[in-house]
XYZ file of C-alpha atoms in Angstrom:
373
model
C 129.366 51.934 62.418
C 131.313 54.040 65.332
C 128.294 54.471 67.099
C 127.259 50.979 66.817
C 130.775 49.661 68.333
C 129.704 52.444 71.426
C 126.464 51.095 72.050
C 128.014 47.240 71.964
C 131.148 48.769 74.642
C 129.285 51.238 76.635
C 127.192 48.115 78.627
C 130.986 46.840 79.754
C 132.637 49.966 80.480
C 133.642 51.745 83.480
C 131.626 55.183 84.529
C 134.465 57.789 83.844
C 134.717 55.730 80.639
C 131.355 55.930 79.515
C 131.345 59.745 80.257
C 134.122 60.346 78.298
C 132.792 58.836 75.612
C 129.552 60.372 76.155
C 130.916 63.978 75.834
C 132.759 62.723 72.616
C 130.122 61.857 70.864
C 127.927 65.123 72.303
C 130.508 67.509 70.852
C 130.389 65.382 67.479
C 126.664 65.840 67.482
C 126.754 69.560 68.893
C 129.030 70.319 65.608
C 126.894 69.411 63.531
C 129.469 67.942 61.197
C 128.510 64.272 61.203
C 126.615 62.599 58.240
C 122.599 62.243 58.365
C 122.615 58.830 58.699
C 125.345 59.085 61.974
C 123.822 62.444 62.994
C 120.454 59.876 63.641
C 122.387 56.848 65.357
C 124.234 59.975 67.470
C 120.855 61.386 68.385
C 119.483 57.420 69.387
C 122.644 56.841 71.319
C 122.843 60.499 73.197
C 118.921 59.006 74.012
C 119.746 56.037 75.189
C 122.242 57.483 77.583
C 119.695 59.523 79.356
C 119.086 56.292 80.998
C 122.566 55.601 82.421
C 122.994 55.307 85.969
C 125.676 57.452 86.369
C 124.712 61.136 86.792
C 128.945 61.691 86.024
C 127.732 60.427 82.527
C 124.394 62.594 82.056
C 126.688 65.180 83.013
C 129.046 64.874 80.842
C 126.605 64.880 78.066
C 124.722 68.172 79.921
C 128.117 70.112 79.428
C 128.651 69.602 76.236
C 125.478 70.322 74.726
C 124.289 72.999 76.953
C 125.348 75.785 74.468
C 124.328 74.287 71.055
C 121.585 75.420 69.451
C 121.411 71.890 67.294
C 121.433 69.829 70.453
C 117.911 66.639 70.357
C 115.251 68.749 71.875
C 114.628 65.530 74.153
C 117.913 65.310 75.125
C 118.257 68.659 76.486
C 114.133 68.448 78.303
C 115.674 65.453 79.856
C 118.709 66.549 81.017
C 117.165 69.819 82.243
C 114.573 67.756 84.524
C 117.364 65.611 85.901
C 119.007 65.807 89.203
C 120.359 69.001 90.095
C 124.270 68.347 89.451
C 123.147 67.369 86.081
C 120.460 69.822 84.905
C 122.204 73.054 86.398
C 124.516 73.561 83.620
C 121.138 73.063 81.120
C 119.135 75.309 82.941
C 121.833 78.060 83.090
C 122.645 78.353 79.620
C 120.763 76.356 76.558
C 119.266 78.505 73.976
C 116.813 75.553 73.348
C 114.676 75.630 76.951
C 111.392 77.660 75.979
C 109.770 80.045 78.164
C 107.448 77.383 78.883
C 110.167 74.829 79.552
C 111.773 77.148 82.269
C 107.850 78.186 83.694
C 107.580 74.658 84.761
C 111.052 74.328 85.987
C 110.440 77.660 88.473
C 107.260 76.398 89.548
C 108.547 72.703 90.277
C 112.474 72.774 90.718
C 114.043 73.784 93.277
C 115.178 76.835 94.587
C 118.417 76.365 92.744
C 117.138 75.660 89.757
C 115.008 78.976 90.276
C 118.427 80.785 91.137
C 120.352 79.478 87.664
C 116.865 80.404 85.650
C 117.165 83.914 87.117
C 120.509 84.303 86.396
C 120.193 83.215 82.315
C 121.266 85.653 80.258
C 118.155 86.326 79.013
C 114.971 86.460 81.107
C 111.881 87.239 79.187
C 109.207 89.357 80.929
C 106.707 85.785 81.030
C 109.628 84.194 82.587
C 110.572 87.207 85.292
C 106.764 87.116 85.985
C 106.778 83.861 87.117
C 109.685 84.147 89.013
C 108.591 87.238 90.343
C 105.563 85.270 91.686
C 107.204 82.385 92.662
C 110.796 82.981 93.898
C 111.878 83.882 97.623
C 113.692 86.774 98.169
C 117.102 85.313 97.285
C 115.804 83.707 93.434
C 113.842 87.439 92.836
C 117.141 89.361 94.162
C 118.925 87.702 91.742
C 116.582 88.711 88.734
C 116.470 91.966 89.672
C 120.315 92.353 89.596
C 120.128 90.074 85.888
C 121.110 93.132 83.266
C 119.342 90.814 81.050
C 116.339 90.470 82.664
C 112.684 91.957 80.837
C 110.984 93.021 83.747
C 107.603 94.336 83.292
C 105.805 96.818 85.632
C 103.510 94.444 86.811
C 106.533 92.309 88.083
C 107.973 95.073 89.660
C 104.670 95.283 92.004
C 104.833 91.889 92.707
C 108.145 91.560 93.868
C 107.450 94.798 96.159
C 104.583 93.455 97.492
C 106.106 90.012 97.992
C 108.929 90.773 99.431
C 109.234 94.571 99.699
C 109.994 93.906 103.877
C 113.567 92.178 103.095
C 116.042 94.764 103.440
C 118.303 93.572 100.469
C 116.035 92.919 97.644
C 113.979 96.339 98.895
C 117.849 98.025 98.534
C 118.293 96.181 95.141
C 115.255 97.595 93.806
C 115.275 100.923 94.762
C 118.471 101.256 93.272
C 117.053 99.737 89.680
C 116.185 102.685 87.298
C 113.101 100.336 86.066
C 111.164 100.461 89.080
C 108.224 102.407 88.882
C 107.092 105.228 91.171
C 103.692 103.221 92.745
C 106.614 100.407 93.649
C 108.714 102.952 94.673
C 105.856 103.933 97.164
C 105.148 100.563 98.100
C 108.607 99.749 99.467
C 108.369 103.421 101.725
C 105.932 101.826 103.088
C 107.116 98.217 103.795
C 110.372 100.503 105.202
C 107.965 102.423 107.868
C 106.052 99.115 108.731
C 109.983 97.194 109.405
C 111.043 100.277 111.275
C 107.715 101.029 113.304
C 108.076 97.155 114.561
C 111.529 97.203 115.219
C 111.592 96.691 119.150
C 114.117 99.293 119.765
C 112.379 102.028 118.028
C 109.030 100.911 120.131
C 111.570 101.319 123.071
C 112.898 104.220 122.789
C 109.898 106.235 121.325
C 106.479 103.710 122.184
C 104.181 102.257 119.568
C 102.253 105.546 119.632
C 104.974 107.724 118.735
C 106.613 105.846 116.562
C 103.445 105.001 114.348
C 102.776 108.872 114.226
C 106.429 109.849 112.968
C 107.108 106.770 110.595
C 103.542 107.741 109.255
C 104.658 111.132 108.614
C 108.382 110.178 106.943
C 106.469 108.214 104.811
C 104.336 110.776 103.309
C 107.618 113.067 103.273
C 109.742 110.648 101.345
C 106.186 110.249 98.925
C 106.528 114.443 98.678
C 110.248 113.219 97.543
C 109.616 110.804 95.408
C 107.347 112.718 93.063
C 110.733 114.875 92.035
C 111.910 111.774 91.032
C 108.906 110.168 88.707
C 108.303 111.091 85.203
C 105.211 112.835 84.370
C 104.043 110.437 82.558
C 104.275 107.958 85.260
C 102.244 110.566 87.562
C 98.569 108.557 86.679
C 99.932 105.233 87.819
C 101.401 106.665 91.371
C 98.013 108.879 91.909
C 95.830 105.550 91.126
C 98.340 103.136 93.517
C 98.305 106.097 96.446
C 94.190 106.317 96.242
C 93.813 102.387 96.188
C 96.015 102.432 99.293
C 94.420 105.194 100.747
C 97.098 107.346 101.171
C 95.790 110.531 98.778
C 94.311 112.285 101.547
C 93.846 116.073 101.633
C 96.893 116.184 104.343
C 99.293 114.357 101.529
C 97.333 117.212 98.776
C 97.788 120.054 101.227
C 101.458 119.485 101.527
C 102.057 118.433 97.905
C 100.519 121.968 96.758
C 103.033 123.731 99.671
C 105.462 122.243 98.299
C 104.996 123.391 94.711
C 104.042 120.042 93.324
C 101.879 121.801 90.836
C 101.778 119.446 87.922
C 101.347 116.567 90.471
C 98.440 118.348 92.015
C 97.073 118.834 88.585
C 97.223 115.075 87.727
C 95.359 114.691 90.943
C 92.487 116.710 90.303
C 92.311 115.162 86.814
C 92.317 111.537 88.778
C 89.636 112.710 91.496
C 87.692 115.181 90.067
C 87.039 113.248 86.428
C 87.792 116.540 84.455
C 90.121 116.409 81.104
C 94.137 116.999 81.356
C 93.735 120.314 79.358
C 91.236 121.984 81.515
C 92.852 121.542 84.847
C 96.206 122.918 83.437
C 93.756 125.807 82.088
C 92.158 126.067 85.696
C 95.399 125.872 87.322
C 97.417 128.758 85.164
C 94.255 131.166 85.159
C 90.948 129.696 86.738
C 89.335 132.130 88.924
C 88.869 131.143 92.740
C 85.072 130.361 91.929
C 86.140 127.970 88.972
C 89.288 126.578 91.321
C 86.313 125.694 94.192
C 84.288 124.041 91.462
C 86.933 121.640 90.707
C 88.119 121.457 94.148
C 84.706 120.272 94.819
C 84.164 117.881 92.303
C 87.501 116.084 93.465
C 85.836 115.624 96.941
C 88.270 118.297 98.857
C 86.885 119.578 101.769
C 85.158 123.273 101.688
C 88.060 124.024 104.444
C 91.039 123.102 102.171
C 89.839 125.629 99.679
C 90.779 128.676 100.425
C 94.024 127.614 101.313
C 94.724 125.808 98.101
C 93.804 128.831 96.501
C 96.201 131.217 98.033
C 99.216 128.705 97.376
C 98.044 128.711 93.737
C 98.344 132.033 93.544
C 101.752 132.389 94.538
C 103.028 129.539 92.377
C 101.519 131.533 89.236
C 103.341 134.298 90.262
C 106.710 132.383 90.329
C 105.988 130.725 87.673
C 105.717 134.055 85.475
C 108.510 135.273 87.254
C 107.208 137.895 88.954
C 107.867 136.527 92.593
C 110.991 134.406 94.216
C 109.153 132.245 96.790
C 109.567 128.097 98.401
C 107.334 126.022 100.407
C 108.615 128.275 103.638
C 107.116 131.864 102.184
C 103.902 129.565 100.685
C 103.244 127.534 103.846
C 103.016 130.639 106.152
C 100.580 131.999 103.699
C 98.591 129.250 103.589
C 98.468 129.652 107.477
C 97.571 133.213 107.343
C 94.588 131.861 105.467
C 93.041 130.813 108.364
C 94.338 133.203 111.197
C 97.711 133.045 111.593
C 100.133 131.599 114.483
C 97.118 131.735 116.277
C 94.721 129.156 114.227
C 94.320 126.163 115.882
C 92.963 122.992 114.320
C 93.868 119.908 113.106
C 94.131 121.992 109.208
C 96.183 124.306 110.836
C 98.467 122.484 113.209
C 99.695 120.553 109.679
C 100.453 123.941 107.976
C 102.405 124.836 110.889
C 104.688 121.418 110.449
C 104.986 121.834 107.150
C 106.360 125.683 107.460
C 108.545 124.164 110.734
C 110.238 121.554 108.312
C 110.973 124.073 105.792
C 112.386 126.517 108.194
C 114.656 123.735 109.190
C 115.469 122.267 106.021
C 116.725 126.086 104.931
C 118.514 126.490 107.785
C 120.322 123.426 107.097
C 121.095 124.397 103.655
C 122.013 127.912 104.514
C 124.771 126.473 107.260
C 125.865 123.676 104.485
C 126.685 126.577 101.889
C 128.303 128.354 104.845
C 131.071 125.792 105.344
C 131.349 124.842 101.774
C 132.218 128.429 101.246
C-alpha cells in the first residue's frame, strides 16, 4: 500500500522530493527488512525510477544501494551505465558489478569511469588485464598503486610496454615488489630511449654519444638488476632479453666478470638446450674441453672461450674459499687471456671497461668507508 501511494505522488512531486523519497525507499529495500510482497512493489518502483528525469533522483537511489549486496541486479546495471554523476558511486563500490559488468564499462566508459574501476577495492587479475590494456597512463597508475589490485605478470608487461615511457607510472612500477624482472628490463630500456631523445642530452653529448653511453647504462643497470630477481624468475628475464636481442656475448662476458654465475648458468641452459643439473655440474667441475662443448652449443663465439674459462676458474676458487677475488682481480684476468694491456680488439677493449668501472666503483667505496670512519 506505501508504495502504491509513492507511485500515485511521485508523478506530482518536486525533484528534491522525489529523491528523497527515492533514497527512502532504497535503504528500505537495501535492508532487506520489508515483506515479500513490498520487497516486489519496492523492486518495481526502484525500476520505474530508473526512468526519472532527474539524475538528482537516480542518484539518490545510486547512493544508497551502492553497498548492498541485496540491491535488483537491474537496478544497479542501470544505474552503473548512467551518466557519470550517477553511475560513479556504482562503479566505485557495489559488490554486485561482475567482472564482466566492469570489462564493458573499461572498454566503453569513460576515462573516469576507468579511474573509479581501478580504484575498487578489489580488482581481479581479468579486470586489471583489461585495464592494463585499455587505460592511459593516469587509469593504469592508479591500478598499480590499488593494494587491492590482482595483477598478473602478463599485465605487468603490458602496462610496461604501453606506457613504460611516462615517467610516473614507470616510477610507480618500479617501486611495486610485483613487477617482474623482464618488466623490470623493459622500463631500463624505455628510460635510455626518453633520455637518449631528450634534446639536451643530444646537446650536450650528440646523438652518437649519447646512444653509445645510454646503451651501455642500460646493460649495467641489467648487470644490476639480476642481484635483484629471484632465481626462479631467472628463465623469464633470459627468454625476454633474447627476444629483445639484448643477450649478446658482450652482456654474457660482463655478467660472468661480474660473478653472475648462477645467471650465466641459466643462460647456457636457455641457449645451449642442455638440462639445469648438468650445467651446474659443468660449471662447479667441467673440464675446459667439456666448458667449450657447451660454450659451443650455446652459439658463443670460439673467441669468448677461453676467457670464460679463466673467470670460471677463479669463481670456483672463491666459491670453495680458497681465493678472495671481485670483478676487478677477474676482469684483468680475463684480459691477460688475450695479451694483456696491450690486446687490442673490440673483445678486448670491453674487458678493459669493465676492469675501468670496477677500479672506479672500488675506489669509490674505499673513499665512502674512509669518511664514514
Amino acid at each position: 500500500m506505501v508504495v502504491s501511494h509513492f507511485l500515485k505522488w511521485v508523478n506530482t512531486a518536486k525533484a528534491h522530493e522525489r529523491a528523497a523519497a527515492a533514497s527512502a525507499l532504497a535503504r528500505a529495500y537495501a535492508n532487506h527488512d520489508l515483506p515479500f510482497e513490498d520487497r516486489c512493489a519496492a523492486e518495481a518502483a526502484l525500476t520505474l525510477l530508473l526512468d526519472d528525469p532527474s539524475a538528482r533522483v537516480r542518484k539518490a537511489m545510486a547512493e544508497a544501494l551502492a553497498l548492498s549486496r541485496h540491491a535488483p541486479q537491474q537496478v544497479i546495471a542501470a544505474l552503473a551505465a548512467d551518466q557519470p554523476e550517477v553511475s560513479a558511486v556504482v562503479l566505485a563500490r557495489s559488490p554486485l558489478l561482475s567482472d564482466a559488468d566492469l570489462v564493458d564499462r573499461v572498454t566503453e566508459g569513460s576515462k573516469a569511469a576507468q579511474l573509479l574501476i581501478a580504484d575498487r577495492p578489489s580488482v581481479s587479475k581479468e579486470l586489471a588485464a583489461a585495464v592494463a590494456e585499455i587505460g592511459d597512463a593516469d587509469v593504469c597508475r592508479m591500478l598499480v598503486a590499488n593494494a587491492g589490485a590482482d595483477i598478473a605478470p602478463l599485465s605487468f608487461r603490458r602496462l610496461a610496454e604501453r606506457h613504460g615511457h611516462v615517467a610516473s607510472l614507470r616510477e610507480a612500477l618500479i617501486a611495486d615488489d610485483r613487477l617482474p624482472a623482464d618488466c623490470r628490463h623493459i622500463l631500463l630500456v624505455k628510460l635510455g630511449d626518453a633520455l637518449k631523445g631528450s634534446p639536451l642530452v643530444v646537446a650536450l653529448m650528440g646523438a652518437p654519444r649519447a646512444d653509445r653511453l645510454l646503451k651501455d647504462a642500460c646493460v649495467k643497470a641489467s648487470l644490476t638488476l639480476i642481484d635483484a630477481t629471484d632465481p626462479d624468475d631467472y628463465a623469464a628475464l633470459i627468454a625476454h632479453l633474447r627476444v629483445a636481442g639484448n643477450l649478446t656475448a658482450s652482456f654474457i662476458v660482463r655478467a660472468i666478470a661480474h660473478g653472475k654465475v648462477d645467471f650465466f648458468g641459466s643462460m647456457l641452459v636457455a641457449l645451449a638446450g642442455q638440462s639445469e643439473r648438468r650445467v651446474r655440474s659443468l660449471l662447479a667441475t667441467g673440464s675446459d674441453v667439456a666448458l667449450a662443448a657447451v660454450f659451443r652449443r650455446a652459439g658463443l663465439s670460439e673467441a669468448v672461450h677461453g676467457i670464460l674459462v679463466r673467470a670460471l676458474k677463479v669463481w670456483r676458487e672463491v666459491a670453495n674459499g680458497r681465493r678472495v677475488a671481485g670483478a676487478q682481480e677477474v676482469s684483468r684476468l680475463m684480459l691477460e687471456e688475450l695479451g694483456g694491456e696491450t690486446a687490442d680488439g673490440d673483445l678486448a677493449a670491453l674487458l678493459k671497461s669493465i676492469h675501468l668501472d670496477a677500479l672506479r666503483e672500488n675506489a669509490r667505496e674505499h673513499a665512502l668507508a674512509i669518511a664514514a670512519a
